[in-house]
Amino acid sequence: MEEKKTKRILFVDPILQKGHVVFNQIYINALRKEDVKLSFVFVRGFDENLVFPKDHLIYSIPKVLFKYNLGMIGNRICYLIALFLLRINVKFKEYDEVIFSSFEEISFFFFRIRNAYLVNHINISKIDSNVKYFFLKRVLKKNKLIVFDNTIKKALCLKGNFDVIVQPHGLAKPYTNNYNDLSHLDSRFEDKRFDGTIFSPSDNSSDTVFLSRMINNQKFINFLEKMNILLILKGNFDIKHDNIIVINFHLPKETYNAIFSKINIILIAYPNTFKNRVSGVLFESFANNKPCVVRKNDMLTSYLKHFRYDPYFSNIDRLINAIENIISFNNKEESFYKNLEELEPSFTHLF
């Protein structure tokens, strides 16, 4: 009987994005469970944040290409230079499969790679853009796209006949019980008079118009006061109230993790333009068993089967109801979520 050949897999992240450290580790861990031989390419220094056999790192992209924000055109030129350096220094033909854990569609169009697996993060989030789609369509005609759920796959398949594979994002390890004293940020973090805390951690993705309307709604303010709830908002909001903390500055990861560990409820309020992508905050909530209230969105309602309660709201009245439901939730299962194993990636059938 012919001996089964171990597949050689090349895992590449050609873009320096600190926010992808957790995702890359999740996928690397899943790949290492398979009977494959893994090799890696990262931007220089990025590998220091990851756990994998460092002797399997075959090439490091110069970090200088990602040192400055050079604008839309300048950044894409740097991305393209990074890809051409890969072409020169990496022998792609030696590998059975190549996975790019992130990509930028315009530079990839000129890179001219074929038959690779490309992981979608926000690449099709603005698929209605004619310019983005022009390049993305041509890249996907020659490669396979990995998306994180079926809703994203359906949206893309409506646009054309592409090779799309659903592979869940996966859950990171829960934060350690990092109950550091946060009084240096605001003394109210340690104020024992509050019976509960709510945290809106996303300033870039959140619907700031809705959140501004929320914190200026008297019924919602009365609810916070009545329930002795402290609301922590990440972003630029002009309000001063004993029950509201606004954080308008960068939080170190350790501080962010400490806040996430300390609070009781996560608030996720994305605009309707949040499309064809997954919510990192939602997956953080899953991983840490933190209950969340979620503004209704076509992308996020598909996760209802993973909740043991109804988390969704569409207006401020329903937001109050959703928070009250969590407060009164009889958590006999000791978990707010279920079927989370379905959110873990597996490459067994892919390779």
Short mmCIF file of N, CA and C in Angstrom, two decimals, residues 213-301:
data_model
loop_
_atom_site.label_atom_id
_atom_site.label_comp_id
_atom_site.label_asym_id
_atom_site.label_seq_id
_atom_site.Cartn_x
_atom_site.Cartn_y
_atom_site.Cartn_z
N ARG A 213 -27.65 59.09 21.11
CA ARG A 213 -29.08 59.21 21.39
C ARG A 213 -29.44 58.45 22.67
N MET A 214 -28.80 57.31 22.86
CA MET A 214 -29.06 56.49 24.04
C MET A 214 -28.70 57.20 25.34
N ILE A 215 -27.50 57.80 25.38
CA ILE A 215 -27.05 58.41 26.64
C ILE A 215 -27.70 59.77 26.89
N ASN A 216 -28.47 60.25 25.91
CA ASN A 216 -29.23 61.48 26.10
C ASN A 216 -30.72 61.22 26.22
N ASN A 217 -31.07 59.92 26.31
CA ASN A 217 -32.46 59.54 26.47
C ASN A 217 -32.79 59.47 27.96
N GLN A 218 -33.74 60.24 28.41
CA GLN A 218 -34.02 60.35 29.84
C GLN A 218 -34.50 59.02 30.42
N LYS A 219 -35.26 58.26 29.64
CA LYS A 219 -35.73 56.97 30.14
C LYS A 219 -34.56 56.03 30.40
N PHE A 220 -33.57 56.05 29.50
CA PHE A 220 -32.41 55.19 29.69
C PHE A 220 -31.57 55.66 30.88
N ILE A 221 -31.41 56.96 31.02
CA ILE A 221 -30.66 57.51 32.15
C ILE A 221 -31.35 57.13 33.47
N ASN A 222 -32.67 57.27 33.50
CA ASN A 222 -33.43 56.90 34.70
C ASN A 222 -33.24 55.42 35.02
N PHE A 223 -33.17 54.59 33.97
CA PHE A 223 -32.96 53.15 34.16
C PHE A 223 -31.60 52.89 34.80
N LEU A 224 -30.55 53.55 34.30
CA LEU A 224 -29.22 53.38 34.89
C LEU A 224 -29.21 53.77 36.37
N GLU A 225 -29.88 54.88 36.66
CA GLU A 225 -29.91 55.37 38.05
C GLU A 225 -30.70 54.42 38.95
N LYS A 226 -31.85 53.99 38.48
CA LYS A 226 -32.71 53.11 39.28
C LYS A 226 -32.03 51.78 39.58
N MET A 227 -31.31 51.23 38.58
CA MET A 227 -30.68 49.92 38.73
C MET A 227 -29.25 50.01 39.26
N ASN A 228 -28.78 51.24 39.53
CA ASN A 228 -27.40 51.45 40.01
C ASN A 228 -26.38 50.82 39.05
N ILE A 229 -26.56 51.08 37.77
CA ILE A 229 -25.68 50.52 36.74
C ILE A 229 -24.68 51.57 36.28
N LEU A 230 -23.43 51.16 36.15
CA LEU A 230 -22.38 52.02 35.60
C LEU A 230 -22.16 51.65 34.14
N LEU A 231 -22.29 52.61 33.25
CA LEU A 231 -22.10 52.40 31.82
C LEU A 231 -20.73 52.93 31.41
N ILE A 232 -19.93 52.08 30.74
CA ILE A 232 -18.61 52.49 30.24
C ILE A 232 -18.67 52.49 28.73
N LEU A 233 -18.42 53.66 28.13
CA LEU A 233 -18.48 53.82 26.68
C LEU A 233 -17.09 54.12 26.13
N LYS A 234 -16.67 53.36 25.13
CA LYS A 234 -15.43 53.65 24.43
C LYS A 234 -15.76 54.53 23.22
N GLY A 235 -15.14 55.70 23.13
CA GLY A 235 -15.41 56.59 22.02
C GLY A 235 -15.42 58.04 22.46
N ASN A 236 -15.80 58.91 21.56
CA ASN A 236 -15.85 60.35 21.84
C ASN A 236 -17.31 60.77 22.05
N PHE A 237 -17.69 60.90 23.31
CA PHE A 237 -19.05 61.30 23.65
C PHE A 237 -18.99 62.43 24.66
N ASP A 238 -19.84 63.43 24.44
CA ASP A 238 -19.85 64.61 25.30
C ASP A 238 -20.98 64.48 26.32
N ILE A 239 -20.68 63.88 27.45
CA ILE A 239 -21.67 63.75 28.51
C ILE A 239 -20.96 63.60 29.85
N LYS A 240 -21.53 64.18 30.87
CA LYS A 240 -21.03 64.04 32.23
C LYS A 240 -22.18 63.58 33.10
N HIS A 241 -22.04 62.36 33.62
CA HIS A 241 -23.09 61.80 34.47
C HIS A 241 -22.43 60.80 35.41
N ASP A 242 -22.94 60.71 36.65
CA ASP A 242 -22.35 59.84 37.64
C ASP A 242 -22.37 58.37 37.21
N ASN A 243 -23.33 58.00 36.36
CA ASN A 243 -23.47 56.60 35.96
C ASN A 243 -22.82 56.29 34.61
N ILE A 244 -22.06 57.23 34.05
CA ILE A 244 -21.47 57.02 32.73
C ILE A 244 -20.00 57.41 32.73
N ILE A 245 -19.16 56.50 32.28
CA ILE A 245 -17.74 56.77 32.07
C ILE A 245 -17.46 56.73 30.57
N VAL A 246 -16.82 57.76 30.05
CA VAL A 246 -16.43 57.80 28.64
C VAL A 246 -14.91 57.63 28.56
N ILE A 247 -14.48 56.67 27.76
CA ILE A 247 -13.04 56.44 27.54
C ILE A 247 -12.73 56.83 26.11
N ASN A 248 -12.07 57.96 25.94
CA ASN A 248 -11.78 58.47 24.59
C ASN A 248 -10.30 58.40 24.27
N PHE A 249 -9.61 57.42 24.85
CA PHE A 249 -8.18 57.24 24.60
C PHE A 249 -7.88 55.76 24.43
N HIS A 250 -6.70 55.49 23.90
CA HIS A 250 -6.30 54.10 23.64
C HIS A 250 -6.12 53.34 24.96
N LEU A 251 -6.66 52.14 25.00
CA LEU A 251 -6.50 51.27 26.17
C LEU A 251 -5.45 50.20 25.88
N PRO A 252 -4.41 50.10 26.69
CA PRO A 252 -3.49 48.97 26.54
C PRO A 252 -4.26 47.66 26.66
N LYS A 253 -3.78 46.63 26.01
CA LYS A 253 -4.48 45.35 25.99
C LYS A 253 -4.75 44.83 27.40
N GLU A 254 -3.78 44.98 28.29
CA GLU A 254 -3.95 44.48 29.65
C GLU A 254 -5.09 45.20 30.37
N THR A 255 -5.20 46.53 30.14
CA THR A 255 -6.26 47.31 30.76
C THR A 255 -7.61 46.95 30.16
N TYR A 256 -7.64 46.81 28.84
CA TYR A 256 -8.88 46.40 28.17
C TYR A 256 -9.36 45.06 28.71
N ASN A 257 -8.44 44.09 28.84
CA ASN A 257 -8.80 42.77 29.34
C ASN A 257 -9.33 42.86 30.77
N ALA A 258 -8.73 43.74 31.58
CA ALA A 258 -9.16 43.90 32.96
C ALA A 258 -10.58 44.45 33.03
N ILE A 259 -10.89 45.44 32.18
CA ILE A 259 -12.25 45.99 32.14
C ILE A 259 -13.23 44.91 31.69
N PHE A 260 -12.85 44.18 30.63
CA PHE A 260 -13.72 43.14 30.09
C PHE A 260 -14.01 42.08 31.16
N SER A 261 -13.01 41.75 31.97
CA SER A 261 -13.17 40.74 33.00
C SER A 261 -14.04 41.24 34.15
N LYS A 262 -14.00 42.52 34.41
CA LYS A 262 -14.68 43.09 35.57
C LYS A 262 -16.16 43.36 35.35
N ILE A 263 -16.52 43.77 34.12
CA ILE A 263 -17.90 44.23 33.90
C ILE A 263 -18.87 43.05 33.83
N ASN A 264 -20.19 43.36 33.85
CA ASN A 264 -21.24 42.34 33.87
C ASN A 264 -21.86 42.07 32.51
N ILE A 265 -22.05 43.13 31.71
CA ILE A 265 -22.77 43.00 30.43
C ILE A 265 -22.02 43.76 29.35
N ILE A 266 -21.95 43.18 28.14
CA ILE A 266 -21.34 43.83 26.98
C ILE A 266 -22.45 44.41 26.11
N LEU A 267 -22.24 45.63 25.64
CA LEU A 267 -23.18 46.29 24.73
C LEU A 267 -22.56 46.32 23.33
N ILE A 268 -23.26 45.72 22.36
CA ILE A 268 -22.82 45.71 20.97
C ILE A 268 -23.87 46.42 20.14
N ALA A 269 -23.52 47.58 19.62
CA ALA A 269 -24.48 48.39 18.85
C ALA A 269 -23.83 48.85 17.56
N TYR A 270 -23.93 48.00 16.51
CA TYR A 270 -23.34 48.33 15.22
C TYR A 270 -24.39 48.98 14.32
N PRO A 271 -23.96 49.78 13.36
CA PRO A 271 -24.91 50.35 12.39
C PRO A 271 -25.34 49.30 11.37
N ASN A 272 -26.33 49.64 10.56
CA ASN A 272 -26.80 48.71 9.52
C ASN A 272 -25.76 48.49 8.44
N THR A 273 -24.75 49.34 8.38
CA THR A 273 -23.69 49.20 7.39
C THR A 273 -22.68 48.11 7.79
N PHE A 274 -22.82 47.57 8.98
CA PHE A 274 -21.94 46.47 9.42
C PHE A 274 -22.39 45.20 8.70
N LYS A 275 -21.69 44.88 7.61
CA LYS A 275 -22.12 43.77 6.75
C LYS A 275 -20.94 42.87 6.40
N ASN A 276 -21.26 41.61 6.17
CA ASN A 276 -20.32 40.64 5.60
C ASN A 276 -19.01 40.54 6.38
N ARG A 277 -19.12 40.60 7.71
CA ARG A 277 -17.97 40.45 8.58
C ARG A 277 -18.48 39.93 9.92
N VAL A 278 -17.57 39.50 10.77
CA VAL A 278 -17.99 39.04 12.09
C VAL A 278 -17.57 40.06 13.13
N SER A 279 -18.18 39.96 14.28
CA SER A 279 -17.90 40.88 15.39
C SER A 279 -16.90 40.24 16.34
N GLY A 280 -15.73 40.87 16.43
CA GLY A 280 -14.73 40.38 17.37
C GLY A 280 -15.22 40.48 18.81
N VAL A 281 -15.99 41.53 19.12
CA VAL A 281 -16.50 41.71 20.48
C VAL A 281 -17.50 40.61 20.83
N LEU A 282 -18.33 40.22 19.87
CA LEU A 282 -19.27 39.13 20.11
C LEU A 282 -18.52 37.84 20.43
N PHE A 283 -17.46 37.56 19.68
CA PHE A 283 -16.69 36.35 19.92
C PHE A 283 -15.92 36.42 21.24
N GLU A 284 -15.50 37.62 21.63
CA GLU A 284 -14.91 37.79 22.96
C GLU A 284 -15.92 37.46 24.05
N SER A 285 -17.17 37.89 23.84
CA SER A 285 -18.23 37.60 24.81
C SER A 285 -18.46 36.10 24.92
N PHE A 286 -18.52 35.42 23.76
CA PHE A 286 -18.65 33.96 23.77
C PHE A 286 -17.51 33.31 24.55
N ALA A 287 -16.29 33.71 24.23
CA ALA A 287 -15.11 33.07 24.81
C ALA A 287 -15.02 33.27 26.32
N ASN A 288 -15.50 34.43 26.80
CA ASN A 288 -15.38 34.77 28.22
C ASN A 288 -16.67 34.56 29.01
N ASN A 289 -17.69 33.99 28.35
CA ASN A 289 -18.99 33.78 28.98
C ASN A 289 -19.52 35.07 29.60
N LYS A 290 -19.39 36.16 28.85
CA LYS A 290 -19.94 37.45 29.26
C LYS A 290 -21.23 37.69 28.50
N PRO A 291 -22.35 37.87 29.19
CA PRO A 291 -23.61 38.12 28.47
C PRO A 291 -23.55 39.44 27.74
N CYS A 292 -24.16 39.49 26.57
CA CYS A 292 -24.15 40.72 25.79
C CYS A 292 -25.55 41.04 25.29
N VAL A 293 -25.80 42.32 25.07
CA VAL A 293 -27.01 42.77 24.39
C VAL A 293 -26.56 43.28 23.03
N VAL A 294 -27.31 42.90 21.99
CA VAL A 294 -26.86 43.09 20.61
C VAL A 294 -27.93 43.82 19.81
N ARG A 295 -27.55 44.92 19.19
CA ARG A 295 -28.50 45.60 18.31
C ARG A 295 -28.75 44.74 17.08
N LYS A 296 -30.01 44.63 16.68
CA LYS A 296 -30.38 43.76 15.57
C LYS A 296 -29.66 44.15 14.30
N ASN A 297 -29.08 43.16 13.66
CA ASN A 297 -28.31 43.35 12.44
C ASN A 297 -28.32 42.02 11.71
N ASP A 298 -28.49 42.05 10.39
CA ASP A 298 -28.59 40.80 9.63
C ASP A 298 -27.40 39.88 9.85
N MET A 299 -26.22 40.48 10.09
CA MET A 299 -25.03 39.66 10.28
C MET A 299 -25.01 38.99 11.64
N LEU A 300 -25.59 39.64 12.65
CA LEU A 300 -25.45 39.16 14.02
C LEU A 300 -26.64 38.32 14.50
N THR A 301 -27.80 38.49 13.88
CA THR A 301 -28.95 37.68 14.31
C THR A 301 -28.78 36.21 13.96
#
